[in-house]
CSV table of C-alpha atoms in Angstrom, one decimal:
chain,number,residue,atom,x,y,z
A,1,UNK,CA,84.7,24.7,113.7
A,2,UNK,CA,82.8,24.0,116.9
A,3,UNK,CA,79.6,21.9,116.9
A,4,UNK,CA,77.5,25.0,117.9
A,5,UNK,CA,78.8,27.1,114.9
A,6,UNK,CA,78.3,24.2,112.6
A,7,UNK,CA,74.7,23.8,113.7
A,8,UNK,CA,74.1,27.6,113.2
A,9,UNK,CA,75.5,27.3,109.7
A,10,UNK,CA,73.4,24.3,108.8
A,11,UNK,CA,70.3,26.0,110.1
A,12,UNK,CA,70.9,29.0,107.9
A,13,UNK,CA,71.3,26.8,104.9
A,14,UNK,CA,68.1,25.0,105.6
A,15,UNK,CA,66.2,28.2,106.1
A,16,UNK,CA,67.6,29.6,102.9
A,17,UNK,CA,66.6,26.5,100.9
A,18,UNK,CA,63.1,26.6,102.4
A,19,UNK,CA,62.9,30.3,101.6
A,20,UNK,CA,63.8,29.7,98.0
A,21,UNK,CA,61.2,27.0,97.7
A,22,UNK,CA,58.5,29.2,99.2
A,23,UNK,CA,59.5,32.0,96.8
A,24,UNK,CA,59.4,29.6,93.8
A,25,UNK,CA,55.9,28.4,94.9
A,26,UNK,CA,54.6,32.0,95.2
A,27,UNK,CA,55.9,32.9,91.7
A,28,UNK,CA,54.5,29.7,90.2
A,29,UNK,CA,51.1,30.4,91.8
A,30,UNK,CA,51.1,33.9,90.5
A,31,UNK,CA,51.6,32.5,87.0
A,32,UNK,CA,48.7,30.1,87.4
A,33,UNK,CA,46.2,32.1,89.3
A,34,UNK,CA,45.0,35.2,87.3
A,35,UNK,CA,45.6,38.5,89.0
A,36,UNK,CA,42.5,40.7,89.6
A,37,UNK,CA,41.9,43.1,86.8
A,38,UNK,CA,39.8,46.3,86.5
A,39,UNK,CA,37.6,46.3,83.4
A,40,UNK,CA,35.0,48.7,82.1
A,41,UNK,CA,32.5,48.0,79.4
A,42,UNK,CA,31.7,50.9,77.0
A,43,UNK,CA,28.1,51.9,77.4
A,44,UNK,CA,26.6,51.5,73.9
A,45,UNK,CA,23.2,53.1,73.3
A,46,UNK,CA,20.7,52.1,70.7
A,47,UNK,CA,19.6,55.2,68.8
A,48,UNK,CA,17.0,55.5,66.1
A,49,UNK,CA,17.8,58.5,63.8
A,50,UNK,CA,15.1,60.9,62.8
A,51,UNK,CA,13.3,59.6,59.6
A,52,UNK,CA,14.5,61.2,56.5
A,53,UNK,CA,12.3,62.7,53.7
A,54,UNK,CA,11.4,60.3,51.0
A,55,UNK,CA,12.9,61.0,47.6
A,56,UNK,CA,12.4,59.6,44.1
A,57,UNK,CA,14.4,60.6,41.0
A,58,UNK,CA,13.1,60.4,37.5
A,59,UNK,CA,15.7,60.0,34.7
A,60,UNK,CA,14.2,62.6,32.4
A,61,UNK,CA,13.7,62.7,28.6
A,62,UNK,CA,15.1,60.3,26.0
A,63,UNK,CA,18.6,61.5,24.9
A,64,UNK,CA,20.7,61.4,21.8
A,65,UNK,CA,24.4,62.3,21.4
A,66,UNK,CA,23.9,65.2,19.0
A,67,UNK,CA,21.9,68.3,18.6
A,68,UNK,CA,18.8,68.7,16.4
A,69,UNK,CA,21.0,69.3,13.4
A,70,UNK,CA,23.0,66.1,13.9
A,71,UNK,CA,26.1,68.0,15.1
A,72,UNK,CA,27.9,67.9,18.5
A,73,UNK,CA,28.1,64.1,18.4
A,74,UNK,CA,29.6,64.0,21.9
A,75,UNK,CA,27.0,66.2,23.5
A,76,UNK,CA,23.7,64.9,24.9
A,77,UNK,CA,20.5,66.6,23.8
A,78,UNK,CA,16.9,65.9,24.8
A,79,UNK,CA,14.4,64.4,22.4
A,80,UNK,CA,10.9,65.4,23.4
A,81,UNK,CA,9.8,65.3,27.0
A,82,UNK,CA,8.9,62.5,29.4
A,83,UNK,CA,5.6,62.4,31.1
A,84,UNK,CA,5.9,62.0,34.9
A,85,UNK,CA,3.1,60.8,37.2
A,86,UNK,CA,3.6,60.9,40.9
A,87,UNK,CA,1.6,60.2,44.1
A,88,UNK,CA,2.0,59.9,47.9
A,89,UNK,CA,0.1,59.4,51.1
A,90,UNK,CA,1.2,62.9,52.2
A,91,UNK,CA,2.4,66.1,50.7
A,92,UNK,CA,5.0,65.9,47.9
A,93,UNK,CA,6.8,68.4,45.7
A,94,UNK,CA,8.8,68.2,42.5
A,95,UNK,CA,12.0,69.9,41.4
A,96,UNK,CA,13.7,69.9,38.0
A,97,UNK,CA,17.4,69.1,38.1
A,98,UNK,CA,20.1,70.2,35.6
A,99,UNK,CA,20.0,68.1,32.4
A,100,UNK,CA,23.1,66.5,30.9
A,101,UNK,CA,25.4,68.9,29.0
A,102,UNK,CA,22.9,71.7,29.6
A,103,UNK,CA,20.1,69.9,27.8
A,104,UNK,CA,16.4,70.2,28.5
A,105,UNK,CA,16.2,66.5,29.6
A,106,UNK,CA,14.7,67.7,32.9
A,107,UNK,CA,15.4,64.9,35.4
A,108,UNK,CA,13.1,65.4,38.3
A,109,UNK,CA,13.4,65.0,42.1
A,110,UNK,CA,10.2,64.1,43.9
A,111,UNK,CA,10.3,64.7,47.6
A,112,UNK,CA,7.7,63.7,50.2
A,113,UNK,CA,8.6,65.3,53.6
A,114,UNK,CA,8.1,63.2,56.8
A,115,UNK,CA,5.6,64.5,59.3
A,116,UNK,CA,7.1,63.8,62.8
A,117,UNK,CA,7.4,60.0,62.9
A,118,UNK,CA,4.9,59.6,60.0
A,119,UNK,CA,6.9,58.5,56.9
A,120,UNK,CA,4.7,58.8,53.8
A,121,UNK,CA,4.6,56.4,50.9
A,122,UNK,CA,5.6,58.0,47.6
A,123,UNK,CA,6.0,56.7,44.1
A,124,UNK,CA,6.6,58.2,40.7
A,125,UNK,CA,7.2,56.8,37.2
A,126,UNK,CA,7.8,58.2,33.7
A,127,UNK,CA,6.9,57.3,30.1
A,128,UNK,CA,7.6,58.7,26.7
A,129,UNK,CA,6.6,57.8,23.1
A,130,UNK,CA,9.3,58.9,20.7
A,131,UNK,CA,9.2,59.4,16.9
A,132,UNK,CA,12.2,61.4,15.9
A,133,UNK,CA,14.4,60.2,13.0
A,134,UNK,CA,16.4,57.3,14.3
A,135,UNK,CA,14.7,57.3,17.8
A,136,UNK,CA,11.3,55.6,17.5
A,137,UNK,CA,9.6,53.6,20.2
A,138,UNK,CA,8.1,53.7,23.7
A,139,UNK,CA,10.1,53.9,26.9
A,140,UNK,CA,9.0,53.8,30.6
A,141,UNK,CA,10.9,53.7,33.9
A,142,UNK,CA,10.2,54.0,37.6
A,143,UNK,CA,11.5,57.0,39.5
A,144,UNK,CA,13.7,55.4,42.2
A,145,UNK,CA,15.5,56.2,45.4
A,146,UNK,CA,19.1,57.4,45.2
A,147,UNK,CA,21.6,54.6,46.1
A,148,UNK,CA,25.3,53.8,46.1
A,149,UNK,CA,24.9,50.5,44.0
A,150,UNK,CA,22.9,49.8,40.8
A,151,UNK,CA,23.1,46.8,38.4
A,152,UNK,CA,22.1,47.7,34.9
A,153,UNK,CA,21.4,44.6,32.8
A,154,UNK,CA,20.9,45.5,29.1
A,155,UNK,CA,22.2,47.4,26.2
A,156,UNK,CA,24.7,46.8,23.4
A,157,UNK,CA,27.5,48.7,21.6
A,158,UNK,CA,27.4,46.7,18.4
A,159,UNK,CA,26.9,48.6,15.1
A,160,UNK,CA,23.6,50.5,15.1
A,161,UNK,CA,23.1,50.0,18.9
A,162,UNK,CA,23.6,53.0,21.2
A,163,UNK,CA,23.8,52.6,25.0
A,164,UNK,CA,24.0,55.6,27.3
A,165,UNK,CA,24.5,55.4,31.0
A,166,UNK,CA,22.7,58.2,32.7
A,167,UNK,CA,23.8,59.3,36.2
A,168,UNK,CA,21.6,61.7,38.3
A,169,UNK,CA,22.9,63.2,41.5
A,170,UNK,CA,20.1,64.8,43.5
A,171,UNK,CA,22.3,65.7,46.5
A,172,UNK,CA,24.1,68.8,47.4
A,173,UNK,CA,27.6,67.3,47.2
A,174,UNK,CA,29.7,65.8,44.4
A,175,UNK,CA,29.2,62.1,43.6
A,176,UNK,CA,32.2,60.1,42.4
A,177,UNK,CA,31.1,57.1,40.3
A,178,UNK,CA,33.0,53.9,39.5
A,179,UNK,CA,31.8,51.5,36.8
A,180,UNK,CA,32.2,47.8,36.7
A,181,UNK,CA,31.5,46.4,33.2
A,182,UNK,CA,31.1,42.8,32.1
A,183,UNK,CA,30.4,41.4,28.7
A,184,UNK,CA,30.4,38.1,26.8
A,185,UNK,CA,34.2,37.9,26.9
A,186,UNK,CA,34.6,38.9,30.6
A,187,UNK,CA,35.4,42.2,32.3
A,188,UNK,CA,35.9,45.4,30.4
A,189,UNK,CA,38.7,47.8,31.3
A,190,UNK,CA,39.5,51.2,30.0
A,191,UNK,CA,40.5,54.8,30.9
A,192,UNK,CA,37.8,56.9,32.6
A,193,UNK,CA,35.9,53.9,33.9
A,194,UNK,CA,36.5,55.0,37.5
A,195,UNK,CA,36.3,58.4,39.2
A,196,UNK,CA,33.5,59.9,37.1
A,197,UNK,CA,32.4,63.0,38.9
A,198,UNK,CA,28.7,64.0,38.9
A,199,UNK,CA,28.0,67.5,40.1
A,200,UNK,CA,25.4,68.2,42.7
A,201,UNK,CA,21.7,68.3,41.6
A,202,UNK,CA,22.6,67.4,38.0
A,203,UNK,CA,22.7,64.7,35.3
A,204,UNK,CA,25.7,63.2,33.5
A,205,UNK,CA,25.6,61.0,30.5
A,206,UNK,CA,28.4,58.4,29.8
A,207,UNK,CA,28.3,56.5,26.4
A,208,UNK,CA,29.0,52.8,27.0
A,209,UNK,CA,30.8,52.8,23.6
A,210,UNK,CA,33.4,55.1,25.1
A,211,UNK,CA,34.8,52.1,27.0
A,212,UNK,CA,34.4,49.4,24.3
A,213,UNK,CA,32.6,48.9,21.0
A,214,UNK,CA,31.2,45.7,19.7
A,215,UNK,CA,29.8,44.5,23.0
A,216,UNK,CA,26.8,42.3,22.4
A,217,UNK,CA,25.9,41.6,26.0
A,218,UNK,CA,27.0,44.2,28.6
A,219,UNK,CA,26.1,44.4,32.2
A,220,UNK,CA,27.1,47.5,34.2
A,221,UNK,CA,27.6,47.9,37.9
A,222,UNK,CA,27.4,51.5,39.0
A,223,UNK,CA,28.9,52.4,42.4
A,224,UNK,CA,29.0,55.9,43.9
A,225,UNK,CA,30.9,57.6,46.7
A,226,UNK,CA,29.8,60.9,48.2
A,227,UNK,CA,26.3,61.8,47.0
A,228,UNK,CA,24.1,58.8,46.2
A,229,UNK,CA,22.8,58.7,42.6
A,230,UNK,CA,20.1,57.2,40.4
A,231,UNK,CA,21.4,55.4,37.4
A,232,UNK,CA,19.7,54.1,34.3
A,233,UNK,CA,20.8,52.9,30.8
A,234,UNK,CA,19.1,54.1,27.6
A,235,UNK,CA,19.4,51.8,24.6
A,236,UNK,CA,18.3,52.6,21.1
A,237,UNK,CA,18.6,50.5,17.9
A,238,UNK,CA,18.9,51.3,14.2
A,239,UNK,CA,19.1,48.4,11.7
A,240,UNK,CA,20.7,49.8,8.5
A,241,UNK,CA,18.5,52.9,8.2
A,242,UNK,CA,15.4,51.6,10.1
A,243,UNK,CA,14.8,52.5,13.7
A,244,UNK,CA,14.5,49.5,15.9
A,245,UNK,CA,13.1,50.8,19.2
A,246,UNK,CA,14.3,52.6,22.3
A,247,UNK,CA,14.1,51.7,26.0
A,248,UNK,CA,15.3,52.8,29.5
A,249,UNK,CA,16.8,50.1,31.5
A,250,UNK,CA,16.3,50.5,35.2
A,251,UNK,CA,18.2,48.8,38.0
A,252,UNK,CA,18.0,45.0,38.6
A,253,UNK,CA,18.2,43.3,42.0
A,254,UNK,CA,21.5,42.8,43.6
A,255,UNK,CA,23.3,39.4,43.0
A,256,UNK,CA,21.4,36.5,44.5
A,257,UNK,CA,20.9,32.8,44.0
A,258,UNK,CA,17.2,33.4,43.1
A,259,UNK,CA,16.3,36.0,40.5
A,260,UNK,CA,12.8,36.9,39.4
A,261,UNK,CA,12.0,38.9,36.3
A,262,UNK,CA,8.3,39.9,36.2
A,263,UNK,CA,6.6,41.4,33.1
A,264,UNK,CA,8.5,40.0,30.1
A,265,UNK,CA,6.1,40.8,27.3
A,266,UNK,CA,5.8,38.8,24.1
A,267,UNK,CA,3.5,40.1,21.4
A,268,UNK,CA,3.1,39.9,17.6
A,269,UNK,CA,5.2,36.7,17.7
A,270,UNK,CA,4.4,35.7,14.1
A,271,UNK,CA,5.7,39.1,12.8
A,272,UNK,CA,8.7,38.7,15.0
A,273,UNK,CA,9.6,35.3,13.6
A,274,UNK,CA,9.4,36.6,10.1
A,275,UNK,CA,11.6,39.6,10.9
A,276,UNK,CA,14.3,37.4,12.5
A,277,UNK,CA,15.1,36.0,9.1
A,278,UNK,CA,16.6,39.3,8.1
A,279,UNK,CA,20.3,39.8,8.5
A,280,UNK,CA,21.2,42.1,11.4
A,281,UNK,CA,18.0,41.3,13.2
A,282,UNK,CA,19.2,38.6,15.6
A,283,UNK,CA,18.7,40.8,18.6
A,284,UNK,CA,14.9,40.8,18.0
A,285,UNK,CA,15.1,37.4,19.7
A,286,UNK,CA,13.8,37.2,23.3
A,287,UNK,CA,16.8,36.5,25.5
A,288,UNK,CA,17.6,36.0,29.2
A,289,UNK,CA,20.8,37.8,30.1
A,290,UNK,CA,22.7,36.3,33.0
A,291,UNK,CA,26.0,37.4,34.7
A,292,UNK,CA,27.9,35.4,37.3
A,293,UNK,CA,30.0,38.2,38.9
A,294,UNK,CA,31.9,35.7,41.0
A,295,UNK,CA,34.7,33.2,40.2
A,296,UNK,CA,32.6,30.1,39.9
A,297,UNK,CA,30.3,29.2,37.0
A,298,UNK,CA,27.1,27.4,37.4
A,299,UNK,CA,24.2,25.4,35.9
A,300,UNK,CA,21.1,27.5,36.4
A,301,UNK,CA,17.5,26.4,36.2
A,302,UNK,CA,15.1,28.7,34.2
A,303,UNK,CA,11.4,28.7,34.4
A,304,UNK,CA,9.4,31.0,32.1
A,305,UNK,CA,5.6,31.1,32.6
A,306,UNK,CA,2.5,33.2,32.2
A,307,UNK,CA,0.0,33.7,35.0
A,308,UNK,CA,-2.0,30.6,33.8
A,309,UNK,CA,1.2,28.5,33.9
A,310,UNK,CA,1.9,28.3,30.1
A,311,UNK,CA,5.6,28.4,29.3
A,312,UNK,CA,8.8,26.5,29.4
A,313,UNK,CA,11.6,25.3,31.8
A,314,UNK,CA,15.2,24.4,31.0
A,315,UNK,CA,18.7,24.3,32.4
A,316,UNK,CA,21.7,26.2,31.0
A,317,UNK,CA,25.4,26.7,31.8
A,318,UNK,CA,26.7,30.2,32.6
A,319,UNK,CA,30.4,30.9,32.9
A,320,UNK,CA,32.1,32.8,35.7
A,321,UNK,CA,32.9,36.5,35.3
A,322,UNK,CA,31.2,36.8,31.9
A,323,UNK,CA,27.7,37.5,30.5
A,324,UNK,CA,25.6,34.9,28.8
A,325,UNK,CA,22.6,35.7,26.6
A,326,UNK,CA,20.2,32.7,26.6
A,327,UNK,CA,17.7,32.6,23.8
A,328,UNK,CA,14.1,32.0,24.9
A,329,UNK,CA,12.3,30.5,21.8
A,330,UNK,CA,8.8,29.6,20.9
A,331,UNK,CA,6.9,31.8,23.4
A,332,UNK,CA,3.3,32.6,22.5
A,333,UNK,CA,2.0,36.1,23.0
A,334,UNK,CA,1.6,37.0,26.7
A,335,UNK,CA,3.1,38.5,29.8
A,336,UNK,CA,5.7,36.1,31.4
A,337,UNK,CA,7.5,35.8,34.7
A,338,UNK,CA,11.1,34.4,34.5
A,339,UNK,CA,12.5,32.6,37.6
A,340,UNK,CA,16.1,31.7,37.7
A,341,UNK,CA,17.7,29.4,40.4
A,342,UNK,CA,21.5,29.2,40.7
A,343,UNK,CA,23.9,27.7,43.2
A,344,UNK,CA,26.0,31.0,43.1
A,345,UNK,CA,24.8,34.6,43.1
A,346,UNK,CA,23.7,35.9,39.7
A,347,UNK,CA,22.4,39.1,38.1
A,348,UNK,CA,19.6,38.8,35.6
A,349,UNK,CA,17.5,40.7,33.0
A,350,UNK,CA,15.5,39.8,30.0
A,351,UNK,CA,14.9,41.4,26.6
A,352,UNK,CA,11.9,41.1,24.2
A,353,UNK,CA,10.9,42.9,21.0
A,354,UNK,CA,7.8,43.5,18.9
A,355,UNK,CA,7.1,44.1,15.3
A,356,UNK,CA,3.6,45.5,14.5
A,357,UNK,CA,1.6,44.8,11.5
A,358,UNK,CA,2.7,48.1,10.1
A,359,UNK,CA,6.3,47.3,10.7
A,360,UNK,CA,6.9,49.5,13.8
A,361,UNK,CA,9.6,47.9,15.9
A,362,UNK,CA,10.3,48.4,19.7
A,363,UNK,CA,12.2,46.6,22.4
A,364,UNK,CA,11.9,46.3,26.2
A,365,UNK,CA,14.4,45.2,28.9
A,366,UNK,CA,12.7,43.7,32.0
A,367,UNK,CA,14.8,43.9,35.2
A,368,UNK,CA,14.9,41.4,38.0
A,369,UNK,CA,12.9,42.5,41.0
A,370,UNK,CA,13.9,42.7,44.7
A,371,UNK,CA,11.7,41.2,47.4
A,372,UNK,CA,9.0,43.6,48.6
A,373,UNK,CA,9.1,44.7,52.2
A,374,UNK,CA,6.3,46.5,54.0
A,375,UNK,CA,3.6,48.6,52.3
A,376,UNK,CA,4.6,49.6,48.8
A,377,UNK,CA,3.1,52.3,46.5
A,378,UNK,CA,3.2,51.8,42.7
A,379,UNK,CA,2.6,54.7,40.4
A,380,UNK,CA,1.5,53.8,36.8
A,381,UNK,CA,2.5,56.4,34.1
A,382,UNK,CA,0.8,56.9,30.7
A,383,UNK,CA,1.0,53.9,28.4
A,384,UNK,CA,-1.2,51.3,26.7
A,385,UNK,CA,-1.8,47.7,27.9
A,386,UNK,CA,-0.4,48.3,31.5
A,387,UNK,CA,-0.3,45.2,33.7
A,388,UNK,CA,0.9,44.9,37.3
A,389,UNK,CA,2.4,41.4,37.8
A,390,UNK,CA,2.7,40.1,41.4
A,391,UNK,CA,4.9,37.0,41.9
A,392,UNK,CA,5.2,34.5,44.7
A,393,UNK,CA,8.6,33.1,43.6
A,394,UNK,CA,8.9,29.9,45.5
A,395,UNK,CA,6.8,26.9,44.7
A,396,UNK,CA,7.2,25.7,48.3
A,397,UNK,CA,5.9,29.0,49.8
A,398,UNK,CA,2.5,29.3,51.3
A,399,UNK,CA,-0.2,31.2,49.5
A,400,UNK,CA,0.2,35.0,50.1
A,401,UNK,CA,-2.9,37.1,50.7
A,402,UNK,CA,-2.1,40.6,49.2
A,403,UNK,CA,-4.3,43.6,49.7
A,404,UNK,CA,-4.3,45.6,46.4
A,405,UNK,CA,-5.7,49.1,46.9
A,406,UNK,CA,-6.0,51.0,43.6
A,407,UNK,CA,-6.9,54.7,43.2
A,408,UNK,CA,-7.6,56.3,39.8
A,409,UNK,CA,-6.0,59.3,38.4
A,410,UNK,CA,-8.9,61.4,39.7
A,411,UNK,CA,-7.6,62.6,43.1
A,412,UNK,CA,-11.2,62.9,44.4
A,413,UNK,CA,-11.9,59.2,43.6
A,414,UNK,CA,-12.1,56.6,46.3
A,415,UNK,CA,-9.5,53.9,46.5
A,416,UNK,CA,-10.8,50.4,46.1
A,417,UNK,CA,-9.2,47.5,47.9
A,418,UNK,CA,-9.2,44.0,46.6
A,419,UNK,CA,-7.6,41.0,48.2
A,420,UNK,CA,-5.5,38.8,45.9
A,421,UNK,CA,-4.4,35.3,46.7
A,422,UNK,CA,-0.9,34.5,45.2
A,423,UNK,CA,-0.1,30.8,45.5
A,424,UNK,CA,3.5,29.7,45.8
A,425,UNK,CA,5.3,29.6,42.5
A,426,UNK,CA,2.7,31.6,40.6
A,427,UNK,CA,1.9,35.0,39.2
A,428,UNK,CA,-1.2,37.1,39.6
A,429,UNK,CA,-1.9,39.9,37.1
A,430,UNK,CA,-3.7,43.1,37.9
A,431,UNK,CA,-5.0,45.3,35.1
A,432,UNK,CA,-4.0,49.0,35.7
A,433,UNK,CA,-4.3,52.2,33.8
A,434,UNK,CA,-2.5,55.4,33.3
A,435,UNK,CA,-2.4,57.5,36.5
A,436,UNK,CA,-3.4,54.7,38.8
A,437,UNK,CA,-1.7,54.5,42.2
A,438,UNK,CA,-1.7,51.0,43.6
A,439,UNK,CA,-0.8,50.2,47.3
A,440,UNK,CA,0.4,46.7,48.0
A,441,UNK,CA,0.0,45.4,51.6
A,442,UNK,CA,1.0,42.0,52.9
A,443,UNK,CA,3.3,41.3,50.0
A,444,UNK,CA,6.5,40.8,52.0
A,445,UNK,CA,8.9,38.5,50.1
A,446,UNK,CA,6.9,38.7,46.9
A,447,UNK,CA,8.1,40.4,43.6
A,448,UNK,CA,6.3,42.7,41.3
A,449,UNK,CA,6.7,44.5,38.0
A,450,UNK,CA,4.7,46.8,35.6
A,451,UNK,CA,4.7,46.2,31.9
A,452,UNK,CA,3.1,47.9,28.8
A,453,UNK,CA,2.1,46.3,25.5
A,454,UNK,CA,0.7,48.0,22.4
A,455,UNK,CA,1.4,47.7,18.6
A,456,UNK,CA,5.0,48.8,18.2
A,457,UNK,CA,5.4,49.7,21.8
A,458,UNK,CA,6.8,47.7,24.7
A,459,UNK,CA,8.2,48.6,28.2
A,460,UNK,CA,8.7,46.8,31.5
A,461,UNK,CA,10.2,47.7,34.9
A,462,UNK,CA,10.4,46.2,38.4
A,463,UNK,CA,8.6,47.5,41.4
A,464,UNK,CA,10.7,48.2,44.5
A,465,UNK,CA,9.8,48.9,48.1
A,466,UNK,CA,11.0,52.0,49.9
A,467,UNK,CA,14.3,51.7,51.7
A,468,UNK,CA,14.1,52.1,55.5
A,469,UNK,CA,13.5,55.7,56.4
A,470,UNK,CA,15.6,55.2,59.5
A,471,UNK,CA,17.4,52.2,61.0
A,472,UNK,CA,18.4,51.8,64.6
A,473,UNK,CA,22.2,52.0,65.2
A,474,UNK,CA,24.3,51.5,68.3
A,475,UNK,CA,26.3,54.5,69.3
A,476,UNK,CA,29.5,53.9,71.4
A,477,UNK,CA,31.1,56.7,73.4
């Protein structure tokens, strides 16, 4: 090989090596330096839907599982007729829905149409005094908004105790209902507990004993798909041959670490203590019913007090996934608020009973109340000894100034507004009467309930604020 050709060959090799090095550098740089990318962000738009008409559903008459002759023991029949009072800040109309099993129980749908962007306040409530064979007592319940989730804390399926779950579907589509049932021994399973179909604009009754008998302390979670529903639980008691009262259990607040039960009524306590000595009368005792629906038990703190601070406080253990009935002993006559603090979410209700001097017996289940939000209208139905309890649940909270505007049953009457100061950790009572419509303003975060008390007649239920008539949502293309 000549020197010239050798030089040419060496040059080609050097150039090739340099080329490979440059190529490797370019590839490495491409791996390190991100390549430009074309991105587009979807244009989301915040949209506020048109407000919907306001609706409240009343459960209807007290029911029994038989006809007037005591036959048809699996068919619901109405006993008497419930009185319904309603009121709104606009126009409202009422419509009767189909009763369970073709009965005349007459659940009612109250509708207050929106006027442009003006969403009216509307409230309704029902009450009924019953005196029919084994059904004797006084029952009252609020008419509530349809929802997809309701917790019912109350009832029993022990001997002589009848608990009926009532489901009212006010919509134009079928509602499919699933039940979650807990009791003192844990969850209850059984055929038919899921997939219960409630036809449009109608009521369906489901006996709790159809899933399990002998339950002393049930709690029922009602969930619906399709049409939203209103669910209540009716309990009646017969001790041997003596009627022991009737009540309608309305929904309690969703599970939370703080539960407030306003309007637990204790009356005729001396008669009650004497009656408790009789065999089979243990459930006359006032109790706090607590469920931990989760997997971790807890030590809960319970405070029971009247508006003037009289009462008791204690701690108790509650197991996970089971219901605990906690006796509340030694309470003098009065209207009490129960506050329960827990490190884990709980569901709470409370039961009390009365025995009149003439021996008439009744019971009442008081539900835990959700926090009030915005202006809230309360309708008081017929009933003796009505009291509106307004609760500021936290002792650390500032004093709340609540405007209480009450209008009488006479539509021509003028509403009277009275400011009420509710210190933290206290309850303020407002005396109300049948037909009164009470507007609460400035009560955000507080709780409220209505209770009734008369010889042989008790009832109690929680006040709830209206759900948002429309909530802004982000719509993506």
